[in-house]
């Protein structure tokens, strides 16, 4: 590359992966997959079912699931879960807090469902500004008890911007909370949600392709009710039927064939999280790493945190605006030095970097990353 800035090896982080998903995987977990006999064996037999059972038990313990909640899983990732929700959890009309790309995508999925009424949208942050509305908040809040609304949907964390929302029950319907990129990286009171759903390739450092939903008794009943109501007016393909996923999950299996390597990685990460002290310990790690980056963003006049209100700042995905510095050039220089995936979310269209501080990221590595950023910026 032109004007390559070679970063001294002693400044570089040990682990050079900072992507917001797929995220950095612990080497010991990968070694466990390589050593396992399970890949290449039937997912309907005891060894794989026991693995699914151990993953479900581990998640139950990690999130201290309230009585009656179930760990439900299915193939397809959180994107598929949106279609599951549109098919078999939303009865008639949902309300959505939309403040970034992922919240927008869920609302679009629901909006396209012919059996549902057009969803109610509450826009905030970047999504409000895109409609020409001024707002100082990077998130949006839904009002409860809205007439005709049976499901309230919001992201606990918008991965496109790094905006963090409180998780607090909204009365008057099911609460469907997108925790794809924050689950496992922060403490949460699951009783404040009906479905807290996520994928494996973020804090859980597995591969993509599987969704997990922590589902309340009310969510389970809703899926059964929609399925059995004559004239509910919809066709529910089995892969999008939450009641089918539930039936399979309690038998420690998925409706169709899962990726066994993903299950192995995910289960190993949950066991590691529990051994380290569970969610409080994970939050301590993510807060420590992200604080290094927020402090760095305040230490230089030519950069600043994109999310300015501390309570809305994510502990797991830090977005930093660059002023009078070309972020693309910095990102390319770091990539040429082996330090990867600090690119911003493209659709946001900002001159910034986005750095993941998932539990696997060591604080010493975020510190090293800031040293590398200084080194490159000061030499461009
Ligand atoms: C907040 C959020 N929701 C949903 C998704 C979609 O997840 P998946 O790619 O596993 O379908 C993502 C992916 O990055 C996300 O960050």
Short mmCIF file of C-alpha atoms and ligand atoms in Angstrom, two decimals:
data_model
loop_
_atom_site.label_atom_id
_atom_site.label_comp_id
_atom_site.label_asym_id
_atom_site.label_seq_id
_atom_site.Cartn_x
_atom_site.Cartn_y
_atom_site.Cartn_z
CA UNK A 1 0.00 0.00 0.00
CA UNK A 2 1.03 3.62 -0.56
CA UNK A 3 2.55 5.42 2.46
CA UNK A 4 2.38 2.26 4.55
CA UNK A 5 2.90 3.04 8.24
CA UNK A 6 4.55 0.06 9.84
CA UNK A 7 3.42 -0.23 13.46
CA UNK A 8 6.16 -1.59 15.78
CA UNK A 9 5.33 -5.15 16.88
CA UNK A 10 5.61 -4.24 20.57
CA UNK A 11 2.72 -1.75 20.22
CA UNK A 12 0.35 -4.20 18.56
CA UNK A 13 -2.43 -6.04 20.42
CA UNK A 14 -1.87 -9.77 20.92
CA UNK A 15 -5.32 -10.49 19.53
CA UNK A 16 -5.87 -8.28 16.50
CA UNK A 17 -9.58 -8.96 15.90
CA UNK A 18 -12.05 -6.24 16.90
CA UNK A 19 -15.03 -7.05 14.66
CA UNK A 20 -18.64 -6.61 15.78
CA UNK A 21 -19.52 -10.10 14.55
CA UNK A 22 -18.30 -12.62 13.68
CA UNK A 23 -16.28 -11.88 16.77
CA UNK A 24 -12.96 -13.09 18.05
CA UNK A 25 -13.08 -16.74 19.22
CA UNK A 26 -10.96 -18.07 22.09
CA UNK A 27 -8.24 -20.37 20.76
CA UNK A 28 -9.07 -22.97 23.41
CA UNK A 29 -12.66 -23.13 22.14
CA UNK A 30 -11.45 -23.69 18.57
CA UNK A 31 -9.09 -26.40 19.80
CA UNK A 32 -12.02 -28.07 21.56
CA UNK A 33 -13.97 -28.15 18.28
CA UNK A 34 -10.99 -29.64 16.46
CA UNK A 35 -10.61 -32.31 19.14
CA UNK A 36 -14.32 -33.12 19.41
CA UNK A 37 -15.81 -36.30 18.00
CA UNK A 38 -19.24 -34.69 17.55
CA UNK A 39 -18.92 -32.96 14.15
CA UNK A 40 -20.01 -35.49 11.54
CA UNK A 41 -22.42 -37.32 13.85
CA UNK A 42 -26.21 -37.31 14.02
CA UNK A 43 -27.92 -34.41 15.75
CA UNK A 44 -30.74 -36.79 16.72
CA UNK A 45 -28.49 -38.95 18.88
CA UNK A 46 -27.60 -38.54 22.55
CA UNK A 47 -24.12 -36.96 22.21
CA UNK A 48 -25.35 -33.93 20.22
CA UNK A 49 -28.60 -33.71 22.17
CA UNK A 50 -26.57 -33.66 25.38
CA UNK A 51 -24.51 -30.81 23.96
CA UNK A 52 -27.70 -28.84 23.16
CA UNK A 53 -28.95 -29.68 26.66
CA UNK A 54 -25.75 -28.40 28.22
CA UNK A 55 -25.97 -25.17 26.17
CA UNK A 56 -29.60 -24.67 27.25
CA UNK A 57 -28.78 -25.39 30.92
CA UNK A 58 -25.77 -23.09 30.78
CA UNK A 59 -27.83 -20.22 29.34
CA UNK A 60 -30.52 -20.82 31.94
CA UNK A 61 -27.93 -20.44 34.69
CA UNK A 62 -26.12 -17.52 33.06
CA UNK A 63 -29.31 -15.47 32.68
CA UNK A 64 -30.89 -16.74 35.95
CA UNK A 65 -34.07 -17.57 34.04
CA UNK A 66 -37.26 -16.95 36.00
CA UNK A 67 -39.66 -19.86 36.54
CA UNK A 68 -41.44 -21.00 33.42
CA UNK A 69 -39.04 -19.31 30.96
CA UNK A 70 -37.55 -21.63 28.32
CA UNK A 71 -34.38 -21.49 26.24
CA UNK A 72 -35.65 -21.91 22.67
CA UNK A 73 -33.36 -22.25 19.65
CA UNK A 74 -33.60 -22.54 15.91
CA UNK A 75 -31.59 -22.17 12.73
CA UNK A 76 -31.21 -18.93 10.84
CA UNK A 77 -29.86 -16.32 13.27
CA UNK A 78 -31.67 -13.27 14.62
CA UNK A 79 -32.79 -12.27 11.12
CA UNK A 80 -34.82 -15.47 10.94
CA UNK A 81 -36.15 -14.82 14.42
CA UNK A 82 -37.72 -11.58 13.13
CA UNK A 83 -39.67 -13.69 10.61
CA UNK A 84 -40.57 -16.13 13.39
CA UNK A 85 -41.95 -13.24 15.45
CA UNK A 86 -43.94 -11.90 12.49
CA UNK A 87 -45.32 -15.39 11.80
CA UNK A 88 -46.09 -16.67 15.23
CA UNK A 89 -45.67 -14.15 18.06
CA UNK A 90 -47.30 -10.92 16.89
CA UNK A 91 -51.07 -11.39 16.93
CA UNK A 92 -52.28 -8.32 15.06
CA UNK A 93 -50.16 -5.23 15.45
CA UNK A 94 -46.73 -4.48 16.94
CA UNK A 95 -44.98 -1.31 18.06
CA UNK A 96 -41.28 -0.85 17.35
CA UNK A 97 -38.62 1.45 18.73
CA UNK A 98 -36.40 2.15 15.73
CA UNK A 99 -33.05 3.87 16.14
CA UNK A 100 -30.72 2.23 13.66
CA UNK A 101 -30.40 -0.35 10.93
CA UNK A 102 -31.29 -3.49 12.87
CA UNK A 103 -34.42 -2.01 14.43
CA UNK A 104 -35.37 -0.80 10.95
CA UNK A 105 -34.90 -4.27 9.47
CA UNK A 106 -37.19 -5.93 12.03
CA UNK A 107 -39.88 -3.27 11.44
CA UNK A 108 -39.57 -3.82 7.65
CA UNK A 109 -40.01 -7.57 8.07
CA UNK A 110 -43.18 -7.05 10.08
CA UNK A 111 -44.45 -4.38 7.72
CA UNK A 112 -44.25 -6.89 4.87
CA UNK A 113 -46.38 -9.52 6.64
CA UNK A 114 -49.76 -9.59 4.89
CA UNK A 115 -51.59 -10.96 7.96
CA UNK A 116 -50.46 -8.12 10.26
CA UNK A 117 -51.51 -4.48 10.47
CA UNK A 118 -48.90 -1.89 9.60
CA UNK A 119 -46.65 -1.62 12.70
CA UNK A 120 -46.48 1.48 14.87
CA UNK A 121 -42.98 3.00 14.77
CA UNK A 122 -41.33 5.28 17.29
CA UNK A 123 -38.20 6.70 15.72
CA UNK A 124 -35.13 7.87 17.60
CA UNK A 125 -31.47 8.73 17.01
CA UNK A 126 -30.21 8.21 13.48
CA UNK A 127 -33.61 6.90 12.24
CA UNK A 128 -35.38 10.07 13.43
CA UNK A 129 -32.74 12.30 11.89
CA UNK A 130 -33.10 10.45 8.57
CA UNK A 131 -36.71 11.71 8.59
CA UNK A 132 -35.54 15.27 9.24
CA UNK A 133 -36.43 15.21 12.94
CA UNK A 134 -34.09 16.71 15.53
CA UNK A 135 -33.32 14.52 18.53
CA UNK A 136 -30.67 14.58 21.20
CA UNK A 137 -31.26 10.92 22.19
CA UNK A 138 -29.74 8.02 20.27
CA UNK A 139 -32.55 5.67 21.31
CA UNK A 140 -36.36 5.68 21.23
CA UNK A 141 -38.82 4.70 23.96
CA UNK A 142 -42.18 3.01 23.45
CA UNK A 143 -45.25 4.07 25.37
CA UNK A 144 -47.06 1.09 26.92
CA UNK A 145 -50.74 0.15 26.88
CA UNK A 146 -51.29 1.43 23.35
CA UNK A 147 -54.66 0.44 21.95
CA UNK A 148 -54.51 -2.43 19.49
CA UNK A 149 -50.82 -3.21 20.15
CA UNK A 150 -50.03 -6.76 21.28
CA UNK A 151 -46.21 -6.76 20.99
CA UNK A 152 -43.60 -4.13 21.89
CA UNK A 153 -40.31 -4.57 20.07
CA UNK A 154 -37.01 -2.81 20.59
CA UNK A 155 -33.28 -3.43 20.32
CA UNK A 156 -31.51 -3.59 23.68
CA UNK A 157 -28.48 -2.58 21.67
CA UNK A 158 -28.22 -1.15 18.14
CA UNK A 159 -25.08 -2.70 16.67
CA UNK A 160 -25.00 -0.22 13.78
CA UNK A 161 -24.42 2.77 16.07
CA UNK A 162 -23.47 1.36 19.48
CA UNK A 163 -26.57 2.83 21.16
CA UNK A 164 -27.63 1.09 24.37
CA UNK A 165 -31.25 0.98 25.52
CA UNK A 166 -32.52 0.18 29.03
CA UNK A 167 -34.37 -3.15 29.28
CA UNK A 168 -37.56 -2.42 31.19
CA UNK A 169 -40.99 -3.96 30.76
CA UNK A 170 -43.51 -2.06 28.64
CA UNK A 171 -47.00 -2.94 29.82
CA UNK A 172 -49.79 -4.10 27.56
CA UNK A 173 -48.23 -6.73 25.29
CA UNK A 174 -45.37 -9.14 24.70
CA UNK A 175 -41.94 -7.51 25.01
CA UNK A 176 -39.65 -8.75 22.21
CA UNK A 177 -36.11 -7.53 22.87
CA UNK A 178 -33.33 -7.80 20.28
CA UNK A 179 -30.22 -8.56 22.33
CA UNK A 180 -28.23 -10.00 19.43
CA UNK A 181 -25.04 -8.12 20.18
CA UNK A 182 -25.38 -7.32 23.89
CA UNK A 183 -26.57 -10.66 25.35
CA UNK A 184 -23.73 -12.08 27.41
CA UNK A 185 -21.93 -8.74 27.69
CA UNK A 186 -24.10 -7.02 30.30
CA UNK A 187 -26.31 -7.97 33.25
CA UNK A 188 -30.04 -8.08 32.56
CA UNK A 189 -33.26 -8.84 34.42
CA UNK A 190 -34.93 -11.32 32.08
CA UNK A 191 -38.29 -10.95 33.89
CA UNK A 192 -38.51 -7.52 32.21
CA UNK A 193 -38.78 -9.25 28.82
CA UNK A 194 -40.94 -11.89 27.15
CA UNK A 195 -38.43 -12.80 24.51
CA UNK A 196 -34.78 -11.83 24.83
CA UNK A 197 -33.26 -13.09 21.58
CA UNK A 198 -29.79 -13.21 20.11
CA UNK A 199 -27.34 -14.89 17.75
CA UNK A 200 -24.11 -16.65 18.66
CA UNK A 201 -21.47 -14.72 16.74
CA UNK A 202 -21.16 -11.72 19.08
CA UNK A 203 -20.54 -12.00 22.86
CA UNK A 204 -20.90 -15.79 22.64
CA UNK A 205 -18.06 -16.07 20.13
CA UNK A 206 -19.64 -18.89 18.15
CA UNK A 207 -20.36 -18.88 14.42
CA UNK A 208 -23.49 -17.33 12.93
CA UNK A 209 -26.57 -19.29 11.92
CA UNK A 210 -28.43 -20.06 15.13
CA UNK A 211 -30.93 -17.98 17.10
CA UNK A 212 -31.64 -18.35 20.80
CA UNK A 213 -34.74 -16.89 22.47
CA UNK A 214 -35.30 -16.80 26.23
CA UNK A 215 -39.08 -17.05 26.22
CA UNK A 216 -41.56 -16.24 29.00
CA UNK A 217 -44.68 -18.34 29.65
CA UNK A 218 -46.70 -15.53 27.99
CA UNK A 219 -44.61 -15.77 24.81
CA UNK A 220 -44.97 -19.56 24.75
CA UNK A 221 -48.75 -19.26 25.21
CA UNK A 222 -48.96 -16.62 22.48
CA UNK A 223 -47.27 -18.90 19.93
CA UNK A 224 -49.58 -21.79 20.84
CA UNK A 225 -52.62 -19.54 20.75
CA UNK A 226 -51.80 -18.14 17.27
CA UNK A 227 -51.15 -21.63 15.94
CA UNK A 228 -54.41 -23.05 17.25
CA UNK A 229 -56.76 -20.11 16.63
CA UNK A 230 -59.00 -20.99 13.72
CA UNK A 231 -59.05 -18.17 11.21
CA UNK A 232 -55.86 -16.55 12.52
CA UNK A 233 -55.52 -15.81 8.84
CA UNK A 234 -51.98 -16.91 8.27
CA UNK A 235 -49.82 -19.65 6.90
CA UNK A 236 -46.97 -20.51 9.27
CA UNK A 237 -44.15 -22.52 7.68
CA UNK A 238 -42.79 -24.92 10.32
CA UNK A 239 -39.35 -23.24 10.31
CA UNK A 240 -41.03 -19.95 11.33
CA UNK A 241 -43.34 -21.49 13.91
CA UNK A 242 -42.19 -20.60 17.42
CA UNK A 243 -44.33 -23.36 18.96
CA UNK A 244 -42.50 -25.94 16.80
CA UNK A 245 -39.11 -24.51 17.85
CA UNK A 246 -40.24 -24.69 21.48
CA UNK A 247 -41.38 -28.32 21.17
CA UNK A 248 -38.03 -29.30 19.66
CA UNK A 249 -35.94 -27.21 22.06
CA UNK A 250 -37.34 -28.85 25.19
CA UNK A 251 -36.16 -32.13 23.63
CA UNK A 252 -32.70 -30.56 23.17
CA UNK A 253 -32.89 -30.47 19.40
CA UNK A 254 -33.66 -28.11 16.53
CA UNK A 255 -36.35 -28.63 13.89
CA UNK A 256 -33.72 -29.07 11.17
CA UNK A 257 -30.01 -29.82 11.09
CA UNK A 258 -27.85 -27.45 13.15
CA UNK A 259 -24.16 -26.59 12.71
CA UNK A 260 -22.54 -28.73 15.37
CA UNK A 261 -19.33 -26.66 15.46
CA UNK A 262 -21.44 -23.60 16.36
CA UNK A 263 -23.08 -25.49 19.20
CA UNK A 264 -19.68 -26.61 20.48
CA UNK A 265 -18.26 -23.09 20.39
CA UNK A 266 -21.32 -21.55 21.99
CA UNK A 267 -21.51 -24.11 24.79
CA UNK A 268 -17.81 -23.73 25.52
CA UNK A 269 -18.14 -19.93 25.74
CA UNK A 270 -21.09 -20.18 28.14
CA UNK A 271 -19.10 -22.53 30.41
CA UNK A 272 -16.17 -20.10 30.29
CA UNK A 273 -18.47 -17.19 31.16
CA UNK A 274 -19.92 -19.08 34.12
CA UNK A 275 -16.47 -20.07 35.37
CA UNK A 276 -15.32 -16.44 35.15
CA UNK A 277 -18.23 -15.24 37.31
CA UNK A 278 -21.22 -15.00 34.96
CA UNK A 279 -22.79 -11.85 33.57
CA UNK A 280 -21.45 -9.46 36.26
CA UNK A 281 -17.92 -10.59 35.41
CA UNK A 282 -18.61 -10.24 31.68
CA UNK A 283 -19.96 -6.72 32.16
CA UNK A 284 -16.84 -5.84 34.15
CA UNK A 285 -14.71 -6.95 31.20
CA UNK A 286 -16.75 -5.13 28.54
CA UNK A 287 -16.97 -1.94 30.63
CA UNK A 288 -13.21 -1.97 31.23
CA UNK A 289 -12.39 -2.39 27.52
CA UNK A 290 -14.92 0.15 26.30
CA UNK A 291 -13.81 2.69 28.93
CA UNK A 292 -10.31 2.58 27.43
CA UNK A 293 -11.78 3.56 24.06
CA UNK A 294 -14.16 6.24 25.37
CA UNK A 295 -11.29 7.74 27.38
CA UNK A 296 -9.11 7.70 24.29
CA UNK A 297 -11.86 9.39 22.28
CA UNK A 298 -11.89 12.21 24.87
CA UNK A 299 -8.11 12.45 25.01
CA UNK A 300 -7.67 13.71 21.43
CA UNK A 301 -9.17 16.85 19.92
CA UNK A 302 -9.51 15.20 16.51
CA UNK A 303 -11.84 12.33 17.57
CA UNK A 304 -14.98 12.04 19.74
CA UNK A 305 -17.47 9.35 20.77
CA UNK A 306 -20.37 9.16 18.31
CA UNK A 307 -22.81 8.45 21.16
CA UNK A 308 -22.32 11.32 23.54
CA UNK A 309 -24.65 10.54 26.49
CA UNK A 310 -22.75 8.10 28.77
CA UNK A 311 -25.89 6.12 29.66
CA UNK A 312 -26.56 5.47 25.97
CA UNK A 313 -22.97 4.42 25.27
CA UNK A 314 -22.55 0.73 24.55
CA UNK A 315 -20.07 -1.30 26.59
CA UNK A 316 -19.65 -3.74 23.69
CA UNK A 317 -19.59 -1.70 20.48
CA UNK A 318 -17.77 1.63 20.61
CA UNK A 319 -18.23 4.08 17.74
CA UNK A 320 -15.77 6.98 17.45
CA UNK A 321 -16.12 9.86 14.99
CA UNK A 322 -12.98 11.21 13.31
CA UNK A 323 -12.64 14.92 12.55
CA UNK A 324 -10.14 16.08 9.93
CA UNK A 325 -8.74 12.53 9.74
CA UNK A 326 -9.80 10.08 7.06
CA UNK A 327 -11.06 7.07 9.04
CA UNK A 328 -10.85 4.84 5.94
CA UNK A 329 -7.12 5.53 5.68
CA UNK A 330 -6.56 4.71 9.34
CA UNK A 331 -8.63 1.52 9.03
CA UNK A 332 -6.67 0.47 5.93
CA UNK A 333 -3.34 1.11 7.66
CA UNK A 334 -4.37 -0.96 10.67
CA UNK A 335 -5.60 -3.73 8.40
CA UNK A 336 -2.25 -3.73 6.55
CA UNK A 337 -0.67 -4.22 9.98
CA UNK A 338 -2.94 -7.19 10.72
CA UNK A 339 -5.36 -5.32 13.03
CA UNK A 340 -8.80 -5.94 11.52
CA UNK A 341 -12.49 -5.09 11.44
CA UNK A 342 -12.69 -1.66 13.07
CA UNK A 343 -14.71 -0.49 10.04
CA UNK A 344 -17.89 1.48 10.72
CA UNK A 345 -21.33 0.15 9.82
CA UNK A 346 -21.44 1.24 6.16
CA UNK A 347 -25.08 2.31 6.00
CA UNK A 348 -24.41 4.82 8.79
CA UNK A 349 -22.18 6.66 6.32
CA UNK A 350 -19.95 8.31 8.92
CA UNK A 351 -16.25 9.02 9.09
CA UNK A 352 -15.71 6.80 12.09
CA UNK A 353 -14.38 3.56 13.52
CA UNK A 354 -16.44 0.90 15.29
CA UNK A 355 -14.67 -1.36 17.75
CA UNK A 356 -16.16 -4.39 19.46
CA UNK A 357 -15.40 -4.92 23.15
CA UNK A 358 -17.10 -8.27 23.55
CA UNK A 359 -16.11 -10.36 26.60
CA UNK A 360 -13.32 -12.14 24.70
CA UNK A 361 -11.49 -8.87 24.06
CA UNK A 362 -8.74 -8.32 26.63
CA UNK A 363 -8.42 -4.84 28.08
CA UNK A 364 -4.68 -4.89 27.35
CA UNK A 365 -5.56 -5.36 23.68
CA UNK A 366 -7.90 -2.36 23.60
CA UNK A 367 -5.14 -0.35 25.24
CA UNK A 368 -2.72 -1.55 22.57
CA UNK A 369 -5.27 -0.70 19.89
CA UNK A 370 -5.44 2.92 21.07
CA UNK A 371 -1.62 3.10 21.01
CA UNK A 372 -1.69 1.81 17.41
CA UNK A 373 -4.38 4.34 16.46
CA UNK A 374 -2.26 7.18 17.90
CA UNK A 375 0.81 5.86 16.10
CA UNK A 376 -0.92 5.76 12.72
CA UNK A 377 -2.92 8.99 13.04
CA UNK A 378 0.17 10.97 14.05
CA UNK A 379 2.09 9.71 11.01
CA UNK A 380 -0.46 10.15 8.22
C1 LIG B 1 -28.94 -5.99 16.75
C2 LIG B 1 -28.90 -7.04 15.69
N1 LIG B 1 -30.04 -7.67 15.37
C3 LIG B 1 -30.07 -8.64 14.43
C4 LIG B 1 -28.93 -9.00 13.74
C5 LIG B 1 -29.00 -10.08 12.70
O1 LIG B 1 -28.31 -11.19 13.19
P1 LIG B 1 -27.96 -12.43 12.23
O2 LIG B 1 -26.93 -11.92 11.26
O3 LIG B 1 -27.43 -13.48 13.15
O4 LIG B 1 -29.21 -12.82 11.55
C6 LIG B 1 -27.73 -8.37 14.01
C7 LIG B 1 -26.49 -8.70 13.28
O5 LIG B 1 -25.48 -8.08 13.38
C8 LIG B 1 -27.71 -7.37 15.03
O6 LIG B 1 -26.58 -6.74 15.33
#
